[in-house]
Short mmCIF file of C-alpha atoms in Angstrom, two decimals:
data_model
loop_
_atom_site.label_atom_id
_atom_site.label_comp_id
_atom_site.label_asym_id
_atom_site.label_seq_id
_atom_site.Cartn_x
_atom_site.Cartn_y
_atom_site.Cartn_z
CA MET H 1 16.06 17.78 88.73
CA GLY H 2 15.26 21.21 87.29
CA LEU H 3 13.82 23.87 89.59
CA LEU H 4 12.46 27.31 88.79
CA LEU H 5 14.84 29.58 90.69
CA PRO H 6 15.45 33.32 90.71
CA PHE H 7 18.05 34.04 88.07
CA THR H 8 20.23 36.08 90.42
CA ASP H 9 20.32 33.45 93.18
CA CYS H 10 20.03 30.09 91.44
CA PHE H 11 23.76 29.37 91.65
CA ARG H 12 24.33 30.75 95.16
CA GLU H 13 21.51 29.10 97.14
CA GLN H 14 22.44 26.65 99.85
CA LEU H 15 20.23 23.59 99.77
CA SER H 16 21.00 21.92 103.08
CA GLY H 17 20.25 22.77 106.72
CA SER H 18 17.76 25.12 108.25
CA ASN H 19 19.61 28.22 107.06
CA THR H 20 18.14 27.92 103.59
CA HIS H 21 16.57 31.21 102.76
CA ILE H 22 15.13 32.11 99.36
CA THR H 23 13.66 35.48 98.64
CA SER H 24 11.69 36.49 95.61
CA THR H 25 10.31 39.73 94.35
CA HIS H 26 8.24 40.69 91.37
CA ASP H 27 11.36 42.13 89.72
CA GLN H 28 13.31 38.85 89.80
CA LEU H 29 13.66 36.76 86.66
CA TYR H 30 13.07 33.03 86.93
CA THR H 31 14.97 30.41 84.99
CA TRP H 32 15.44 26.67 85.10
CA ALA H 33 18.58 25.49 86.87
CA ALA H 34 19.82 21.96 87.40
CA VAL H 35 20.72 21.40 91.07
CA ASN H 36 21.99 18.40 92.98
CA GLN H 37 20.27 17.78 96.27
CA PRO H 38 19.68 14.96 98.71
CA PRO H 39 16.50 12.94 98.03
CA HIS H 40 15.05 13.63 101.48
CA SER H 41 15.09 17.41 100.98
CA MET H 42 13.20 17.39 97.67
CA ASP H 43 9.66 17.67 99.02
CA SER H 44 10.58 20.26 101.63
CA LEU H 45 12.45 22.47 99.21
CA GLU H 46 9.81 22.30 96.50
CA GLY H 47 7.16 23.24 99.04
CA LYS H 48 9.13 26.27 100.15
CA LEU H 49 9.75 27.38 96.57
CA LEU H 50 6.13 27.05 95.53
CA GLY H 51 5.14 29.07 98.52
CA GLN H 52 7.55 31.84 97.60
CA ILE H 53 6.31 32.21 93.97
CA LYS H 54 3.29 34.48 94.11
CA SER H 55 1.97 33.94 90.55
CA PRO H 56 2.61 31.16 88.04
CA LEU H 57 4.38 32.06 84.80
CA PRO H 58 2.04 32.29 81.80
CA PRO H 59 2.58 29.72 79.04
CA PRO H 60 4.84 31.10 76.28
CA ASP H 61 3.29 32.10 72.99
CA ILE H 62 5.36 30.12 70.49
CA ASP H 63 4.74 29.55 66.79
CA PHE H 64 5.80 25.91 66.65
CA GLU H 65 5.02 25.65 62.93
CA GLU H 66 7.68 28.23 62.15
CA PHE H 67 10.02 26.56 64.69
CA VAL H 68 9.61 23.20 62.98
CA GLU H 69 10.15 24.79 59.58
CA LEU H 70 13.40 26.41 60.74
CA PHE H 71 14.95 23.53 62.69
CA SER H 72 13.43 20.32 61.40
CA LYS H 73 15.71 17.94 59.60
CA THR H 74 15.04 17.97 55.89
CA ALA H 75 14.38 14.70 54.19
CA VAL H 76 17.37 13.45 52.27
CA LYS H 77 16.52 13.07 48.60
CA GLU H 78 17.42 9.82 46.99
CA LYS H 79 20.66 10.29 45.14
CA LYS H 80 20.23 9.01 41.62
CA GLN H 81 22.96 7.38 39.63
CA PRO H 82 24.33 9.05 36.53
CA LEU H 83 22.22 8.20 33.52
CA SER H 84 25.18 6.41 31.96
CA ASP H 85 25.19 3.84 34.82
CA THR H 86 21.58 2.80 34.19
CA ILE H 87 22.38 1.47 30.73
CA THR H 88 23.83 -2.06 30.64
CA LYS H 89 27.12 -2.58 28.86
CA SER H 90 28.82 -5.71 27.62
CA LYS H 91 30.27 -6.24 24.14
CA VAL H 92 28.76 -3.30 22.30
CA VAL H 93 28.46 -1.83 18.83
CA LYS H 94 29.88 1.67 18.33
CA LEU H 95 28.30 3.69 15.53
CA LEU H 96 29.48 7.18 16.54
CA ASN H 97 32.97 8.49 15.97
CA ASN H 98 35.23 8.69 19.03
CA LYS H 99 34.91 12.47 19.55
CA ARG H 100 31.14 12.43 19.25
CA SER H 101 30.80 9.37 21.49
CA GLN H 102 32.99 10.96 24.14
CA ALA H 103 30.93 14.19 24.12
CA VAL H 104 27.65 12.30 24.57
CA GLY H 105 29.24 10.13 27.27
CA ILE H 106 30.36 13.18 29.26
CA LEU H 107 26.83 14.60 29.06
CA MET H 108 25.33 11.33 30.29
CA SER H 109 27.72 11.20 33.25
CA SER H 110 26.69 14.69 34.31
CA LEU H 111 22.94 13.91 34.25
CA HIS H 112 21.71 12.49 37.56
CA LEU H 113 18.25 11.96 36.10
CA ASP H 114 15.99 9.21 34.88
CA MET H 115 14.89 9.15 31.28
CA LYS H 116 11.30 9.43 32.52
CA ASP H 117 12.21 12.77 34.16
CA ILE H 118 13.51 14.09 30.86
CA GLN H 119 10.45 12.83 29.03
CA HIS H 120 8.10 14.44 31.56
CA ALA H 121 9.92 17.79 31.34
CA ILE H 122 9.75 17.88 27.54
CA LEU H 123 6.18 16.66 27.11
CA ASN H 124 4.80 18.94 29.84
CA LEU H 125 7.06 21.99 29.26
CA ASP H 126 8.18 21.66 32.87
CA ASN H 127 11.71 22.78 33.76
CA THR H 128 11.44 22.35 37.54
CA VAL H 129 13.29 19.02 37.56
CA VAL H 130 15.24 19.35 34.33
CA ASP H 131 16.51 22.93 34.17
CA LEU H 132 16.98 25.03 31.04
CA GLU H 133 20.74 24.53 31.03
CA THR H 134 20.28 20.76 30.89
CA LEU H 135 17.66 21.06 28.17
CA GLN H 136 20.06 23.24 26.20
CA ALA H 137 22.78 20.59 26.49
CA LEU H 138 20.35 17.84 25.43
CA TYR H 139 19.27 19.87 22.42
CA GLU H 140 22.83 20.60 21.31
CA ASN H 141 23.84 16.93 21.63
CA ARG H 142 20.70 15.45 20.07
CA ALA H 143 21.10 12.77 17.40
CA GLN H 144 21.51 14.01 13.86
CA GLN H 145 19.44 12.36 11.17
CA GLU H 146 22.39 10.45 9.73
CA GLU H 147 23.31 9.10 13.17
CA LEU H 148 19.72 8.17 13.91
CA ASP H 149 19.42 6.28 10.62
CA LYS H 150 22.44 4.14 11.51
CA ILE H 151 21.11 3.43 15.00
CA GLU H 152 17.65 2.43 13.77
CA LYS H 153 19.13 0.28 11.02
CA HIS H 154 21.23 -1.65 13.55
CA ILE H 155 18.25 -2.15 15.88
CA LYS H 156 16.09 -3.55 13.07
CA SER H 157 18.82 -5.83 11.76
CA SER H 158 19.57 -7.31 15.20
CA LYS H 159 15.98 -7.58 16.37
CA ASP H 160 15.49 -11.30 15.61
CA LYS H 161 19.09 -12.39 16.04
CA GLU H 162 20.29 -14.37 19.01
CA ASN H 163 23.33 -13.06 20.91
CA ALA H 164 23.14 -9.76 19.01
CA LYS H 165 25.53 -7.14 20.28
CA PRO H 166 23.80 -4.17 21.94
CA LEU H 167 24.53 -0.57 21.13
CA ASP H 168 27.07 1.39 23.13
CA LYS H 169 25.76 3.67 25.87
CA PRO H 170 25.90 6.96 23.89
CA GLU H 171 24.01 5.35 20.98
CA GLN H 172 21.37 3.94 23.33
CA PHE H 173 20.98 7.36 24.98
CA LEU H 174 20.49 9.18 21.68
CA TYR H 175 17.97 6.58 20.57
CA GLN H 176 15.96 6.90 23.80
CA LEU H 177 15.81 10.67 23.33
CA SER H 178 14.56 10.20 19.77
CA LEU H 179 11.64 8.14 21.08
CA ILE H 180 10.24 11.22 22.87
CA PRO H 181 7.58 12.64 20.51
CA ASN H 182 8.84 15.73 18.63
CA PHE H 183 11.90 15.94 20.88
CA SER H 184 13.80 18.58 18.88
CA GLY H 185 10.80 20.82 18.22
CA ARG H 186 9.54 20.74 21.81
CA VAL H 187 12.94 21.48 23.38
CA PHE H 188 13.57 24.28 20.90
CA CYS H 189 10.24 25.90 21.82
CA ILE H 190 11.01 25.68 25.53
CA LEU H 191 14.42 27.31 25.05
CA PHE H 192 13.16 29.92 22.62
CA GLN H 193 10.29 30.91 24.90
CA SER H 194 12.73 31.53 27.77
CA SER H 195 15.12 33.66 25.68
CA PHE H 196 12.78 35.55 23.33
CA SER H 197 11.48 38.14 25.79
CA GLU H 198 14.96 38.75 27.19
CA CYS H 199 16.42 39.26 23.71
CA MET H 200 13.60 41.60 22.71
CA SER H 201 14.04 43.68 25.87
CA SER H 202 17.80 43.91 25.33
CA ILE H 203 17.45 45.22 21.78
CA THR H 204 14.68 47.66 22.74
CA ARG H 205 16.70 49.02 25.66
CA LYS H 206 19.74 49.66 23.45
CA LEU H 207 17.67 51.38 20.76
CA ASP H 208 16.03 53.60 23.39
CA ILE H 209 19.46 54.74 24.57
CA LEU H 210 20.55 55.56 21.02
CA GLN H 211 17.37 57.51 20.28
CA ARG H 212 17.63 59.53 23.49
CA LEU H 213 21.28 60.39 22.88
CA CYS H 214 20.66 61.44 19.29
CA LYS H 215 17.89 63.81 20.36
CA VAL H 216 19.85 65.53 23.13
CA MET H 217 23.17 65.84 21.30
CA LYS H 218 22.05 68.72 19.08
CA GLN H 219 21.29 70.84 22.13
CA ILE H 220 24.56 70.05 23.93
CA LEU H 221 26.86 70.43 20.95
CA GLY H 222 24.99 73.59 19.97
CA LEU H 223 25.91 75.06 23.35
CA VAL H 224 29.58 74.19 22.82
CA LEU H 225 29.48 75.86 19.40
CA ALA H 226 27.90 79.01 20.88
CA PHE H 227 30.67 79.27 23.50
CA GLY H 228 33.34 78.81 20.86
CA ASN H 229 31.91 81.47 18.54
CA PHE H 230 31.53 83.90 21.44
CA MET H 231 35.13 83.41 22.56
CA ASN H 232 36.40 83.85 19.00
CA GLY H 233 34.07 86.72 18.22
CA GLY H 234 36.93 89.02 17.16
CA ASN H 235 38.24 86.52 14.64
CA ARG H 236 36.38 86.68 11.33
CA THR H 237 37.49 83.25 10.20
CA ARG H 238 37.00 81.37 13.45
CA GLY H 239 34.31 83.40 15.20
CA GLN H 240 31.46 82.62 12.82
CA ALA H 241 31.79 78.83 12.61
CA ASP H 242 28.83 76.72 11.58
CA GLY H 243 30.24 73.66 13.28
CA PHE H 244 33.36 71.95 14.61
CA THR H 245 35.07 68.59 14.51
CA LEU H 246 34.20 66.27 17.37
CA ASP H 247 37.82 65.64 18.35
CA ILE H 248 37.86 69.12 19.94
CA LEU H 249 35.48 67.99 22.73
CA PRO H 250 38.03 66.20 24.96
CA LYS H 251 40.36 69.23 24.63
CA LEU H 252 37.88 71.75 26.11
CA LYS H 253 39.02 70.96 29.64
CA ASP H 254 42.50 72.33 28.79
CA VAL H 255 41.30 75.77 27.57
CA LYS H 256 42.21 78.21 30.36
CA SER H 257 40.22 81.25 31.41
CA SER H 258 41.51 84.52 32.90
CA VAL H 259 41.66 82.76 36.26
CA SER H 260 44.45 80.22 35.87
CA LYS H 261 42.72 77.47 37.80
CA GLU H 262 39.39 77.86 36.03
CA ARG H 263 38.85 76.56 32.55
CA THR H 264 36.26 76.82 29.78
CA LEU H 265 34.54 73.63 30.85
CA LYS H 266 33.58 75.33 34.11
CA GLY H 267 31.74 78.03 32.20
CA GLN H 268 29.80 75.41 30.30
CA THR H 269 28.78 73.68 33.50
CA ASN H 270 27.56 77.04 34.86
CA ALA H 271 25.18 77.28 31.92
CA TYR H 272 23.40 74.13 33.15
CA LYS H 273 23.13 75.00 36.85
CA LEU H 274 19.84 76.84 36.89
CA ASN H 275 16.90 74.53 37.10
CA ASP H 276 14.40 77.32 36.43
CA ILE H 277 14.11 81.12 36.60
CA THR H 278 13.91 81.03 40.40
CA GLY H 279 17.55 80.10 40.55
CA GLU H 280 17.09 76.73 42.19
CA ILE H 281 20.13 74.53 41.64
CA THR H 282 19.48 71.00 40.48
CA CYS H 283 21.37 67.94 41.63
CA VAL H 284 20.33 65.93 38.58
CA TYR H 285 23.09 65.58 36.02
CA PRO H 286 21.81 67.43 32.91
CA LEU H 287 23.74 65.45 30.28
CA PRO H 288 23.53 61.79 29.33
CA GLU H 289 25.42 59.60 31.76
CA PRO H 290 28.94 58.62 30.66
CA HIS H 291 28.17 54.90 31.00
CA GLU H 292 25.27 55.29 28.53
CA LEU H 293 27.59 56.99 26.07
CA PHE H 294 30.07 54.15 26.47
CA GLN H 295 27.31 51.62 25.80
CA ALA H 296 26.25 53.54 22.71
CA SER H 297 29.82 53.64 21.43
CA GLN H 298 29.93 49.83 21.50
CA MET H 299 26.73 49.36 19.48
CA LYS H 300 26.60 48.47 15.79
CA PHE H 301 23.55 48.64 13.56
CA GLU H 302 24.79 45.52 11.78
CA ASP H 303 24.52 43.58 15.05
CA PHE H 304 20.95 44.80 15.56
CA GLN H 305 20.02 43.63 12.08
CA LYS H 306 21.62 40.22 12.65
CA ASP H 307 19.74 39.77 15.93
CA LEU H 308 16.42 40.62 14.29
CA THR H 309 17.14 38.31 11.37
CA ARG H 310 17.90 35.45 13.75
CA LEU H 311 14.76 36.09 15.80
CA ARG H 312 12.65 36.31 12.66
CA LYS H 313 14.08 33.06 11.38
CA ASP H 314 13.41 31.27 14.65
CA LEU H 315 9.96 32.71 15.11
CA ARG H 316 8.98 32.75 11.42
CA ALA H 317 6.62 35.73 11.96
CA LYS H 318 5.48 37.87 14.88
CA ILE H 319 3.99 41.34 15.46
CA GLU H 320 6.58 42.26 18.10
CA LEU H 321 9.35 41.86 15.57
CA GLU H 322 7.64 44.21 13.14
CA ALA H 323 7.47 46.92 15.80
CA LEU H 324 11.10 46.34 16.76
CA ASP H 325 12.19 46.40 13.13
CA SER H 326 10.41 49.74 12.70
CA GLN H 327 12.14 51.12 15.79
CA LEU H 328 15.52 50.05 14.42
CA ARG H 329 14.90 51.83 11.10
CA ASN H 330 13.80 55.02 12.87
CA THR H 331 16.81 54.96 15.19
CA HIS H 332 19.21 54.43 12.30
CA LYS H 333 17.63 57.30 10.38
CA LEU H 334 17.81 59.60 13.41
CA PHE H 335 21.49 58.73 13.91
CA LEU H 336 22.38 59.41 10.26
CA GLU H 337 20.55 62.75 10.37
CA LEU H 338 22.59 63.70 13.41
CA THR H 339 25.88 62.88 11.70
CA VAL H 340 24.87 64.94 8.65
CA PHE H 341 23.83 67.85 10.87
CA PHE H 342 27.30 67.96 12.48
CA SER H 343 29.17 66.98 9.28
CA VAL H 344 30.71 63.94 10.90
CA LYS H 345 32.77 61.85 8.50
CA ALA H 346 33.28 58.09 8.61
CA LYS H 347 36.62 56.68 9.65
CA ALA H 348 38.91 55.07 7.12
CA GLY H 349 37.63 51.62 6.22
CA GLU H 350 34.04 52.29 7.36
CA LYS H 351 31.20 52.17 4.85
CA GLU H 352 29.17 54.55 6.98
CA ILE H 353 29.59 56.35 10.29
CA SER H 354 29.32 53.99 13.25
CA PRO H 355 28.04 54.89 16.72
CA ASN H 356 31.57 54.34 18.00
CA THR H 357 32.89 57.21 15.85
CA LEU H 358 30.40 59.66 17.37
CA PHE H 359 29.83 58.49 20.92
CA SER H 360 33.35 57.43 21.94
CA ILE H 361 34.54 61.06 21.71
CA TRP H 362 31.45 62.39 23.45
CA HIS H 363 31.91 59.79 26.19
CA GLU H 364 35.31 61.27 27.05
CA PHE H 365 33.89 64.80 26.98
CA SER H 366 30.90 63.88 29.14
CA SER H 367 33.12 62.20 31.74
CA ASP H 368 35.19 65.40 32.09
CA PHE H 369 32.02 67.47 32.13
CA LYS H 370 30.46 65.40 34.91
CA ASP H 371 33.58 65.66 37.07
CA GLN H 372 33.51 69.46 36.76
CA TRP H 373 29.75 69.54 37.30
CA LYS H 374 30.15 67.65 40.59
CA LYS H 375 32.85 70.08 41.76
CA GLU H 376 30.68 73.11 40.93
CA ASN H 377 27.64 71.70 42.72
CA LYS H 378 29.75 70.81 45.73
CA ALA H 379 31.20 74.34 45.86
CA ILE H 380 27.74 75.93 45.63
CA LEU H 381 26.35 73.70 48.35
CA LYS H 382 29.31 74.60 50.53
CA GLU H 383 28.63 78.31 50.01
CA ARG H 384 24.96 77.86 50.85
CA LEU H 385 25.82 75.93 53.99
CA LYS H 386 28.22 78.66 55.06
CA ALA H 387 25.55 81.34 54.48
CA ALA H 388 22.97 79.33 56.44
CA GLU H 389 25.38 78.92 59.36
CA GLU H 390 26.06 82.67 59.36
CA SER H 391 22.34 83.47 59.36
CA PHE H 392 21.80 81.07 62.25
CA ARG H 393 24.67 82.62 64.22
CA GLN H 394 23.31 86.14 63.76
CA ALA H 395 19.82 85.07 64.78
CA LYS H 396 21.20 83.36 67.87
CA GLU H 397 23.21 86.45 68.91
CA LYS H 398 20.17 88.68 68.44
CA ALA H 399 18.04 86.46 70.67
CA SER H 400 20.70 86.15 73.42
CA TYR H 401 20.08 89.61 74.94
CA SER H 402 17.11 91.94 75.47
CA VAL H 403 16.78 95.62 76.59
CA LYS H 404 14.62 96.13 79.68
CA PRO H 405 12.68 99.43 80.10
CA LYS H 406 14.03 102.00 82.64
CA HIS H 407 11.82 102.58 85.72
CA ALA H 408 11.33 106.13 87.05
CA SER H 409 11.84 105.08 90.67
CA GLY H 410 15.05 103.31 89.87
CA ILE H 411 13.71 100.23 91.65
CA VAL H 412 13.15 97.18 89.50
CA SER H 413 10.24 95.14 90.68
#
């Protein structure tokens, strides 16, 4: 049987004879231990133990609902057969070509669903049982009008005939799908609803990046031009430049200063260190992030226009598209104004300047700039830490001794 014994003594206690001695204190922990004992000693021992325990243990506070939820055995769902196994097959009529029939057959074998589940999902716009991926596959493999005409013609012609051959499984499956009211239109709406917001957000996010980069580039490239004109101030032909070609940006890191290890790029990073006139140093990178520049370099305005055309075709008309179309036109205009401002020319074979032409070079420059910016900030923080440690050391030394006043008697009380 199980007895409540002190944890420290439950495996050492002797259970026979008159030498049995069990002590208990308030500090002892009690636990259940299984012990083997003679039947005649059970009553005596239990009486002694109950006499030794001064207060009963309180009932534990247990949330059994949570316990059941965590450890209960889940009900096993009935495993349904593939949809292809629910359709009878004997000598059949094949109306689809072999490739098409095989594709529909593979889809049927992968669907462990009943046709009523598919019908419920489509009629009630419910994708809890039939997920969007399955609906997408059903939509892509739906019967074309020519195929459906052949299937319906065979069904009508064999309706009153005895021993008429049934349709093959893929043909039966496509016909059952066609019986769902407005199958194609309903499934398309379900899929479009799930992808429309995501597509809109993706285009808007990309256009926002382009607009932000176009606005900040004038300031950054203007600073580079000012440094170049200042350094070439003694040269009449090169010191009064109105602009520069973008391919010079990645080469700035190689322009050495009077200190061999320091380069021009370091001076440019110094120009961005001060957060305000108080001299506070910011830890926020002042330029666009290199990964944003890389994203911008991969964008094409032609792709934006194709995406909007596709959305407009699918949706027919919507206010959100008008706003997005306006944003695209404004972004494109802002980008072209920027290229004209810096006299950027299109690459050979391009009808107009692409974002890749402008931002791919700036991406390389910004990556070098950020590396140098991190080094400069790290060096400044190191200097500040060193100064703080020195101030703390001096304050500690000053507080470690004190001068006591001299007494006239020479005796210190």
